[in-house]
Amino acid sequence: MNDTQKLESLLAAGNGGSVTLGRKDARELAQKLKARGEAGAAAKLAHRLDTPGDVSLAPEEAKSLLERLRASGRRWVFGTNEGRPLPSMTPPEPEPEPEPQPPPGFFRRLFGGGD
């Protein structure tokens, strides 16, 4: 699990409840958001790091940060906010059906071969 996946799982772990981030994780999140162009969200998080202790996030704030992290990642990697379909999620193309074969002896009967 990479750092971004870890942060996403921490933010999603609240399941509608508050989320508490350790200082190291909160710093990492602020740094990623700032590097990916989410300076406003990063500044709010950095302001919370000015006080001692872990960073507690309200449910809606954790959800908002998770969405911003994911959106900024898409912009950073793909250059767009649109999600990309994963190749593993597309169904494989069906195999072409083999052409039907004539029954045995068909050509001999058709062309008068020796039976």
PDB file of C-alpha atoms in Angstrom:
ATOM      1  CA  MET A   1       0.000   0.000   0.000  1.00  0.00           C
ATOM      2  CA  ASN A   2       1.500   3.330  -1.021  1.00  0.00           C
ATOM      3  CA  ASP A   3       1.215   6.601   0.926  1.00  0.00           C
ATOM      4  CA  THR A   4      -1.767   7.880  -1.051  1.00  0.00           C
ATOM      5  CA  GLN A   5      -3.676   4.623  -0.613  1.00  0.00           C
ATOM      6  CA  LYS A   6      -2.928   4.741   3.116  1.00  0.00           C
ATOM      7  CA  LEU A   7      -4.252   8.300   3.375  1.00  0.00           C
ATOM      8  CA  GLU A   8      -7.356   7.380   1.369  1.00  0.00           C
ATOM      9  CA  SER A   9      -8.075   4.432   3.651  1.00  0.00           C
ATOM     10  CA  LEU A  10      -7.601   6.582   6.763  1.00  0.00           C
ATOM     11  CA  LEU A  11      -9.988   9.244   5.447  1.00  0.00           C
ATOM     12  CA  ALA A  12     -12.545   6.663   4.317  1.00  0.00           C
ATOM     13  CA  ALA A  13     -12.354   4.741   7.602  1.00  0.00           C
ATOM     14  CA  GLY A  14     -14.680   7.203   9.316  1.00  0.00           C
ATOM     15  CA  ASN A  15     -17.723   5.755   7.506  1.00  0.00           C
ATOM     16  CA  GLY A  16     -19.756   8.873   8.242  1.00  0.00           C
ATOM     17  CA  GLY A  17     -18.059   9.490  11.592  1.00  0.00           C
ATOM     18  CA  SER A  18     -15.168  11.699  12.606  1.00  0.00           C
ATOM     19  CA  VAL A  19     -11.647  10.789  11.536  1.00  0.00           C
ATOM     20  CA  THR A  20      -8.461  11.297  13.536  1.00  0.00           C
ATOM     21  CA  LEU A  21      -5.178  11.586  11.655  1.00  0.00           C
ATOM     22  CA  GLY A  22      -1.791  11.322  13.281  1.00  0.00           C
ATOM     23  CA  ARG A  23       0.423  14.354  12.811  1.00  0.00           C
ATOM     24  CA  LYS A  24       2.664  12.555  10.320  1.00  0.00           C
ATOM     25  CA  ASP A  25      -0.317  11.470   8.186  1.00  0.00           C
ATOM     26  CA  ALA A  26      -1.877  14.951   8.375  1.00  0.00           C
ATOM     27  CA  ARG A  27       1.424  16.520   7.241  1.00  0.00           C
ATOM     28  CA  GLU A  28       1.681  14.014   4.393  1.00  0.00           C
ATOM     29  CA  LEU A  29      -1.896  14.779   3.306  1.00  0.00           C
ATOM     30  CA  ALA A  30      -1.296  18.541   3.421  1.00  0.00           C
ATOM     31  CA  GLN A  31       1.898  18.131   1.384  1.00  0.00           C
ATOM     32  CA  LYS A  32       0.187  16.002  -1.282  1.00  0.00           C
ATOM     33  CA  LEU A  33      -2.748  18.400  -1.567  1.00  0.00           C
ATOM     34  CA  LYS A  34      -0.457  21.411  -1.875  1.00  0.00           C
ATOM     35  CA  ALA A  35       1.765  19.718  -4.480  1.00  0.00           C
ATOM     36  CA  ARG A  36      -1.296  18.785  -6.529  1.00  0.00           C
ATOM     37  CA  GLY A  37      -2.780  22.279  -6.596  1.00  0.00           C
ATOM     38  CA  GLU A  38      -5.184  22.109  -3.632  1.00  0.00           C
ATOM     39  CA  ALA A  39      -3.481  24.931  -1.722  1.00  0.00           C
ATOM     40  CA  GLY A  40      -6.658  26.026   0.116  1.00  0.00           C
ATOM     41  CA  ALA A  41      -7.347  22.574   1.561  1.00  0.00           C
ATOM     42  CA  ALA A  42      -3.663  22.153   2.373  1.00  0.00           C
ATOM     43  CA  ALA A  43      -3.587  25.505   4.219  1.00  0.00           C
ATOM     44  CA  LYS A  44      -6.627  24.560   6.347  1.00  0.00           C
ATOM     45  CA  LEU A  45      -4.991  21.294   7.290  1.00  0.00           C
ATOM     46  CA  ALA A  46      -1.650  22.993   7.991  1.00  0.00           C
ATOM     47  CA  HIS A  47      -3.443  25.443  10.286  1.00  0.00           C
ATOM     48  CA  ARG A  48      -4.747  22.500  12.303  1.00  0.00           C
ATOM     49  CA  LEU A  49      -1.207  21.197  12.600  1.00  0.00           C
ATOM     50  CA  ASP A  50      -0.282  24.387  14.483  1.00  0.00           C
ATOM     51  CA  THR A  51      -2.030  22.982  17.564  1.00  0.00           C
ATOM     52  CA  PRO A  52      -0.525  20.040  19.480  1.00  0.00           C
ATOM     53  CA  GLY A  53      -1.886  16.512  19.153  1.00  0.00           C
ATOM     54  CA  ASP A  54      -3.574  14.537  16.415  1.00  0.00           C
ATOM     55  CA  VAL A  55      -5.835  16.179  13.850  1.00  0.00           C
ATOM     56  CA  SER A  56      -9.547  15.398  14.220  1.00  0.00           C
ATOM     57  CA  LEU A  57     -11.754  15.873  11.183  1.00  0.00           C
ATOM     58  CA  ALA A  58     -15.524  16.137  11.084  1.00  0.00           C
ATOM     59  CA  PRO A  59     -17.188  13.537   8.817  1.00  0.00           C
ATOM     60  CA  GLU A  60     -17.975  16.002   6.021  1.00  0.00           C
ATOM     61  CA  GLU A  61     -14.455  17.453   6.175  1.00  0.00           C
ATOM     62  CA  ALA A  62     -12.867  13.990   5.949  1.00  0.00           C
ATOM     63  CA  LYS A  63     -15.092  13.156   2.971  1.00  0.00           C
ATOM     64  CA  SER A  64     -14.248  16.467   1.299  1.00  0.00           C
ATOM     65  CA  LEU A  65     -10.504  15.911   1.792  1.00  0.00           C
ATOM     66  CA  LEU A  66     -10.800  12.379   0.430  1.00  0.00           C
ATOM     67  CA  GLU A  67     -12.596  13.650  -2.681  1.00  0.00           C
ATOM     68  CA  ARG A  68     -10.032  16.423  -3.150  1.00  0.00           C
ATOM     69  CA  LEU A  69      -7.154  13.963  -2.757  1.00  0.00           C
ATOM     70  CA  ARG A  70      -8.639  11.635  -5.354  1.00  0.00           C
ATOM     71  CA  ALA A  71      -9.514  14.449  -7.784  1.00  0.00           C
ATOM     72  CA  SER A  72      -6.070  16.014  -7.445  1.00  0.00           C
ATOM     73  CA  GLY A  73      -4.510  12.606  -8.082  1.00  0.00           C
ATOM     74  CA  ARG A  74      -6.516  12.207 -11.291  1.00  0.00           C
ATOM     75  CA  ARG A  75      -5.468  15.690 -12.436  1.00  0.00           C
ATOM     76  CA  TRP A  76      -1.864  14.975 -11.496  1.00  0.00           C
ATOM     77  CA  VAL A  77      -1.699  11.615 -13.284  1.00  0.00           C
ATOM     78  CA  PHE A  78      -4.143  11.994 -16.186  1.00  0.00           C
ATOM     79  CA  GLY A  79      -4.398  15.759 -16.603  1.00  0.00           C
ATOM     80  CA  THR A  80      -8.175  15.693 -16.051  1.00  0.00           C
ATOM     81  CA  ASN A  81     -10.734  15.305 -13.268  1.00  0.00           C
ATOM     82  CA  GLU A  82     -12.539  12.585 -15.191  1.00  0.00           C
ATOM     83  CA  GLY A  83     -12.100   9.051 -13.946  1.00  0.00           C
ATOM     84  CA  ARG A  84     -10.453   6.566 -16.236  1.00  0.00           C
ATOM     85  CA  PRO A  85     -11.777   3.042 -16.738  1.00  0.00           C
ATOM     86  CA  LEU A  86      -9.340   0.421 -15.592  1.00  0.00           C
ATOM     87  CA  PRO A  87      -8.305  -2.045 -18.310  1.00  0.00           C
ATOM     88  CA  SER A  88      -9.016  -4.911 -15.921  1.00  0.00           C
ATOM     89  CA  MET A  89     -12.612  -3.700 -15.562  1.00  0.00           C
ATOM     90  CA  THR A  90     -13.470  -3.978 -19.257  1.00  0.00           C
ATOM     91  CA  PRO A  91     -14.888  -7.334 -20.348  1.00  0.00           C
ATOM     92  CA  PRO A  92     -12.707  -9.347 -22.700  1.00  0.00           C
ATOM     93  CA  GLU A  93     -13.670  -9.454 -26.342  1.00  0.00           C
ATOM     94  CA  PRO A  94     -15.536 -12.642 -27.237  1.00  0.00           C
ATOM     95  CA  GLU A  95     -13.664 -15.291 -29.161  1.00  0.00           C
ATOM     96  CA  PRO A  96     -14.747 -15.501 -32.806  1.00  0.00           C
ATOM     97  CA  GLU A  97     -16.951 -18.532 -33.465  1.00  0.00           C
ATOM     98  CA  PRO A  98     -15.327 -21.112 -35.728  1.00  0.00           C
ATOM     99  CA  GLU A  99     -16.846 -21.544 -39.141  1.00  0.00           C
ATOM    100  CA  PRO A 100     -19.044 -24.627 -39.401  1.00  0.00           C
ATOM    101  CA  GLN A 101     -17.309 -27.624 -40.959  1.00  0.00           C
ATOM    102  CA  PRO A 102     -19.057 -29.754 -43.570  1.00  0.00           C
ATOM    103  CA  PRO A 103     -20.001 -33.260 -42.446  1.00  0.00           C
ATOM    104  CA  PRO A 104     -17.519 -36.063 -43.189  1.00  0.00           C
ATOM    105  CA  GLY A 105     -17.694 -37.273 -46.773  1.00  0.00           C
ATOM    106  CA  PHE A 106     -19.552 -34.168 -47.983  1.00  0.00           C
ATOM    107  CA  PHE A 107     -17.090 -33.267 -50.733  1.00  0.00           C
ATOM    108  CA  ARG A 108     -16.730 -36.867 -51.918  1.00  0.00           C
ATOM    109  CA  ARG A 109     -20.486 -37.121 -52.342  1.00  0.00           C
ATOM    110  CA  LEU A 110     -20.685 -33.653 -53.923  1.00  0.00           C
ATOM    111  CA  PHE A 111     -17.929 -34.187 -56.453  1.00  0.00           C
ATOM    112  CA  GLY A 112     -18.444 -37.903 -57.008  1.00  0.00           C
ATOM    113  CA  GLY A 113     -15.428 -39.193 -55.192  1.00  0.00           C
ATOM    114  CA  GLY A 114     -15.064 -42.946 -54.846  1.00  0.00           C
ATOM    115  CA  ASP A 115     -17.127 -44.387 -51.976  1.00  0.00           C
TER     116      ASP A 115
END
